[in-house]
Amino acid sequence: MAYSLSDLPYAYDTLEPVIDTQTMQIHHGKHHNAYVTNLNQAVGGLTVPDCVNTLISDLSAIPETKRTAVRNNGGGHANHSLFWPCMAGGASGGGGEPSGELADAIKSVFGSFGAFKEAFATAGATRFGSGWAWLGVGGDGKLCVCSTPNQDNPLMGTAFVDCACKPILGLDVWEHAYYLKYQNRRPDYIAAWWAVVNWSQVAQNYAAAKV
Ligand code: MN
């Protein structure tokens, strides 16, 4: 199998009460697992890179008959693989505010941490249907906020998505990410989610993306 599902970096109940245990079990064990299974099926017989981010960064290299399946399921695998470590709870804690270079960059681009949160929350809340909100590093090295539909990822590039950047933080706004606890109230889920953001992981992602 070319790609595999990693364990979560914490227990299924760690993000309680912001994200409930059952949602995490289904989201990781069923939804993310299905993206990996379907991706492996789609790339069967092809020579593909080990890194799923590399795979989805060059979708035009995939034969047309398999490209949509690789886009959807490769995106699904990549997006969730970024998402899980960007959250934390329990003793290690999540939430608060970033520090250091990431904090400085957010302030320089958005004016303040609060203004960034507002832009990001709006990107997630206004994404029609299923998709993701992103904080990424653009080609100019500057932070940007954007959103994509379905399981698209900004790494796919402008031939496939409106915003091309290297994502360092993503928020899943598919109903499967929040419906059991928040039902139709996506803005409530987004507002609560800030309390589990793992800013030290996002800072590591920023350091890796901006070079
Ligand atoms: Mn999801």
Short mmCIF file of C-alpha atoms and ligand atoms in Angstrom, two decimals:
data_model
loop_
_atom_site.label_atom_id
_atom_site.label_comp_id
_atom_site.label_asym_id
_atom_site.label_seq_id
_atom_site.Cartn_x
_atom_site.Cartn_y
_atom_site.Cartn_z
CA MET A 1 0.00 0.00 0.00
CA ALA A 2 1.42 3.34 -1.02
CA TYR A 3 -0.20 5.43 1.72
CA SER A 4 -1.23 4.63 5.28
CA LEU A 5 -3.33 6.12 8.07
CA SER A 6 -1.28 7.37 11.01
CA ASP A 7 -2.60 7.14 14.54
CA LEU A 8 -3.86 10.38 16.04
CA PRO A 9 -1.16 12.14 18.10
CA TYR A 10 -3.59 12.02 21.09
CA ALA A 11 -6.52 9.96 22.37
CA TYR A 12 -9.95 10.22 20.78
CA ASP A 13 -11.34 12.00 23.86
CA THR A 14 -8.50 14.54 24.19
CA LEU A 15 -10.28 17.39 22.44
CA GLU A 16 -13.41 17.13 24.61
CA PRO A 17 -15.56 19.12 25.07
CA VAL A 18 -14.72 21.14 21.94
CA ILE A 19 -14.73 18.08 19.67
CA ASP A 20 -16.52 15.06 21.09
CA THR A 21 -15.05 11.55 21.23
CA GLN A 22 -17.53 9.96 18.84
CA THR A 23 -16.91 12.58 16.20
CA MET A 24 -13.16 12.01 16.46
CA GLN A 25 -13.57 8.22 16.24
CA ILE A 26 -15.73 8.40 13.13
CA HIS A 27 -13.77 11.24 11.56
CA HIS A 28 -10.35 9.61 11.90
CA GLY A 29 -11.25 5.92 11.89
CA LYS A 30 -13.89 6.01 9.15
CA HIS A 31 -13.64 9.17 7.05
CA HIS A 32 -9.87 9.66 6.97
CA ASN A 33 -9.36 5.91 6.74
CA ALA A 34 -11.65 5.76 3.71
CA TYR A 35 -9.68 8.50 1.94
CA VAL A 36 -6.50 6.47 2.42
CA THR A 37 -8.12 3.23 1.23
CA ASN A 38 -9.64 4.90 -1.82
CA LEU A 39 -6.40 6.74 -2.60
CA ASN A 40 -4.43 3.49 -2.57
CA GLN A 41 -7.01 1.97 -4.88
CA ALA A 42 -6.78 4.97 -7.24
CA VAL A 43 -2.97 4.94 -7.47
CA GLY A 44 -2.73 1.16 -7.87
CA GLY A 45 -0.34 0.43 -10.76
CA LEU A 46 1.07 3.97 -10.84
CA THR A 47 4.50 5.09 -9.67
CA VAL A 48 3.77 7.72 -7.03
CA PRO A 49 5.80 9.72 -4.51
CA ASP A 50 5.88 8.57 -0.87
CA CYS A 51 4.69 11.96 0.34
CA VAL A 52 1.02 12.67 -0.27
CA ASN A 53 1.73 16.41 -0.32
CA THR A 54 4.11 15.84 -3.23
CA LEU A 55 1.45 13.73 -4.94
CA ILE A 56 -1.27 16.37 -4.76
CA SER A 57 1.16 19.14 -5.75
CA ASP A 58 1.45 17.59 -9.23
CA LEU A 59 -2.00 16.29 -10.15
CA SER A 60 -1.40 16.93 -13.84
CA ALA A 61 1.09 14.03 -13.73
CA ILE A 62 -1.77 11.66 -12.86
CA PRO A 63 -3.56 10.00 -15.80
CA GLU A 64 -6.87 11.76 -16.47
CA THR A 65 -8.94 8.68 -15.76
CA LYS A 66 -7.59 8.59 -12.19
CA ARG A 67 -7.05 12.29 -11.56
CA THR A 68 -10.39 13.07 -9.90
CA ALA A 69 -10.08 10.12 -7.53
CA VAL A 70 -6.52 11.12 -6.61
CA ARG A 71 -7.57 14.76 -6.21
CA ASN A 72 -10.45 13.90 -3.86
CA ASN A 73 -8.84 11.13 -1.85
CA GLY A 74 -5.25 12.39 -1.96
CA GLY A 75 -6.58 15.76 -0.86
CA GLY A 76 -8.60 14.07 1.86
CA HIS A 77 -5.54 12.23 3.14
CA ALA A 78 -3.27 15.30 3.00
CA ASN A 79 -5.83 17.65 4.57
CA HIS A 80 -6.60 15.43 7.55
CA SER A 81 -2.90 14.60 8.04
CA LEU A 82 -2.28 18.34 8.50
CA PHE A 83 -5.42 18.87 10.59
CA TRP A 84 -4.90 16.35 13.44
CA PRO A 85 -1.51 17.56 14.73
CA CYS A 86 -2.69 21.19 14.51
CA MET A 87 -4.98 20.45 17.45
CA ALA A 88 -4.15 19.66 21.07
CA GLY A 89 -5.98 19.30 24.34
CA GLY A 90 -5.67 17.86 27.79
CA ALA A 91 -2.43 18.45 29.67
CA SER A 92 -0.47 19.56 26.60
CA GLY A 93 -3.17 22.13 25.99
CA GLY A 94 -4.37 23.98 22.95
CA GLY A 95 -5.62 27.46 22.29
CA GLY A 96 -4.13 30.73 23.36
CA GLU A 97 -2.13 32.72 20.87
CA PRO A 98 0.92 32.05 18.73
CA SER A 99 4.25 33.56 19.74
CA GLY A 100 7.52 34.41 18.06
CA GLU A 101 7.91 34.78 14.31
CA LEU A 102 4.45 33.39 13.55
CA ALA A 103 2.81 35.94 15.85
CA ASP A 104 4.83 38.73 14.23
CA ALA A 105 3.88 37.57 10.72
CA ILE A 106 0.18 37.37 11.63
CA LYS A 107 0.28 40.88 13.07
CA SER A 108 2.12 42.25 10.06
CA VAL A 109 -0.32 40.78 7.51
CA PHE A 110 -3.67 40.95 9.32
CA GLY A 111 -3.06 43.80 11.78
CA SER A 112 -3.78 41.73 14.88
CA PHE A 113 -4.41 38.16 16.03
CA GLY A 114 -8.10 39.03 16.44
CA ALA A 115 -8.34 40.30 12.88
CA PHE A 116 -6.69 37.11 11.62
CA LYS A 117 -9.19 34.97 13.56
CA GLU A 118 -12.05 36.92 12.07
CA ALA A 119 -10.73 36.48 8.52
CA PHE A 120 -10.14 32.76 9.03
CA ALA A 121 -13.53 32.17 10.68
CA THR A 122 -15.25 34.02 7.84
CA ALA A 123 -13.40 31.88 5.27
CA GLY A 124 -14.68 28.75 7.02
CA ALA A 125 -18.20 29.97 7.69
CA THR A 126 -18.79 31.23 4.15
CA ARG A 127 -17.41 28.17 2.33
CA PHE A 128 -20.60 26.86 0.71
CA GLY A 129 -21.08 23.14 1.23
CA SER A 130 -18.07 21.07 2.25
CA GLY A 131 -14.51 22.28 2.36
CA TRP A 132 -11.65 23.74 4.35
CA ALA A 133 -10.36 27.06 5.65
CA TRP A 134 -6.61 27.62 5.50
CA LEU A 135 -3.79 29.73 6.82
CA GLY A 136 -0.92 29.37 4.39
CA VAL A 137 2.31 30.83 3.13
CA GLY A 138 1.96 32.27 -0.38
CA GLY A 139 4.53 32.29 -3.15
CA ASP A 140 5.60 35.75 -1.97
CA GLY A 141 6.43 34.30 1.47
CA LYS A 142 3.52 36.13 3.10
CA LEU A 143 0.75 34.56 5.16
CA CYS A 144 -2.67 34.31 3.56
CA VAL A 145 -6.14 33.08 4.53
CA CYS A 146 -8.23 31.20 1.98
CA SER A 147 -10.67 28.34 1.59
CA THR A 148 -11.16 25.44 -0.79
CA PRO A 149 -14.18 23.27 -1.66
CA ASN A 150 -14.44 19.50 -1.14
CA GLN A 151 -11.04 17.98 -0.31
CA ASP A 152 -9.05 20.39 -2.46
CA ASN A 153 -5.81 21.73 -0.98
CA PRO A 154 -3.94 24.94 -1.86
CA LEU A 155 -0.90 22.79 -2.75
CA MET A 156 -2.80 21.64 -5.85
CA GLY A 157 -2.00 24.96 -7.50
CA THR A 158 -3.99 27.44 -9.56
CA ALA A 159 -4.88 24.92 -12.25
CA PHE A 160 -7.11 23.29 -9.62
CA VAL A 161 -7.82 25.80 -6.83
CA ASP A 162 -8.36 29.56 -6.48
CA CYS A 163 -5.64 30.01 -3.88
CA ALA A 164 -2.17 28.51 -4.24
CA CYS A 165 -0.13 28.48 -1.02
CA LYS A 166 1.55 26.13 1.43
CA PRO A 167 -1.03 25.52 4.19
CA ILE A 168 0.24 25.60 7.78
CA LEU A 169 -3.15 25.39 9.50
CA GLY A 170 -6.40 23.94 8.18
CA LEU A 171 -9.91 23.72 9.53
CA ASP A 172 -12.26 21.02 8.29
CA VAL A 173 -15.72 22.53 7.78
CA TRP A 174 -17.36 19.40 6.36
CA GLU A 175 -20.48 18.52 8.36
CA HIS A 176 -18.82 15.23 9.36
CA ALA A 177 -16.35 17.31 11.42
CA TYR A 178 -18.98 18.89 13.68
CA TYR A 179 -22.55 17.72 13.05
CA LEU A 180 -22.98 15.34 16.02
CA LYS A 181 -22.28 18.11 18.53
CA TYR A 182 -23.00 21.36 16.70
CA GLN A 183 -25.62 20.18 14.15
CA ASN A 184 -26.12 23.04 11.66
CA ARG A 185 -24.23 25.61 13.74
CA ARG A 186 -20.94 25.73 11.85
CA PRO A 187 -20.02 29.19 13.22
CA ASP A 188 -20.32 27.83 16.79
CA TYR A 189 -17.96 24.95 15.93
CA ILE A 190 -15.45 27.39 14.45
CA ALA A 191 -15.68 29.72 17.46
CA ALA A 192 -15.11 26.81 19.88
CA TRP A 193 -12.29 25.30 17.80
CA TRP A 194 -9.80 28.06 18.63
CA ALA A 195 -9.49 26.54 22.12
CA VAL A 196 -7.84 23.40 20.70
CA VAL A 197 -5.49 24.93 18.13
CA ASN A 198 -1.92 23.71 18.68
CA TRP A 199 0.00 26.91 17.96
CA SER A 200 3.41 25.37 18.57
CA GLN A 201 2.71 22.88 15.76
CA VAL A 202 1.47 25.67 13.50
CA ALA A 203 4.68 27.60 14.25
CA GLN A 204 6.72 24.54 13.21
CA ASN A 205 4.68 24.29 10.02
CA TYR A 206 5.31 27.99 9.37
CA ALA A 207 9.06 27.61 9.86
CA ALA A 208 9.11 24.71 7.39
CA ALA A 209 6.87 26.44 4.82
CA LYS A 210 8.47 29.87 4.66
CA VAL A 211 11.94 28.69 3.55
MN MN B 1 -12.95 15.55 7.53
#
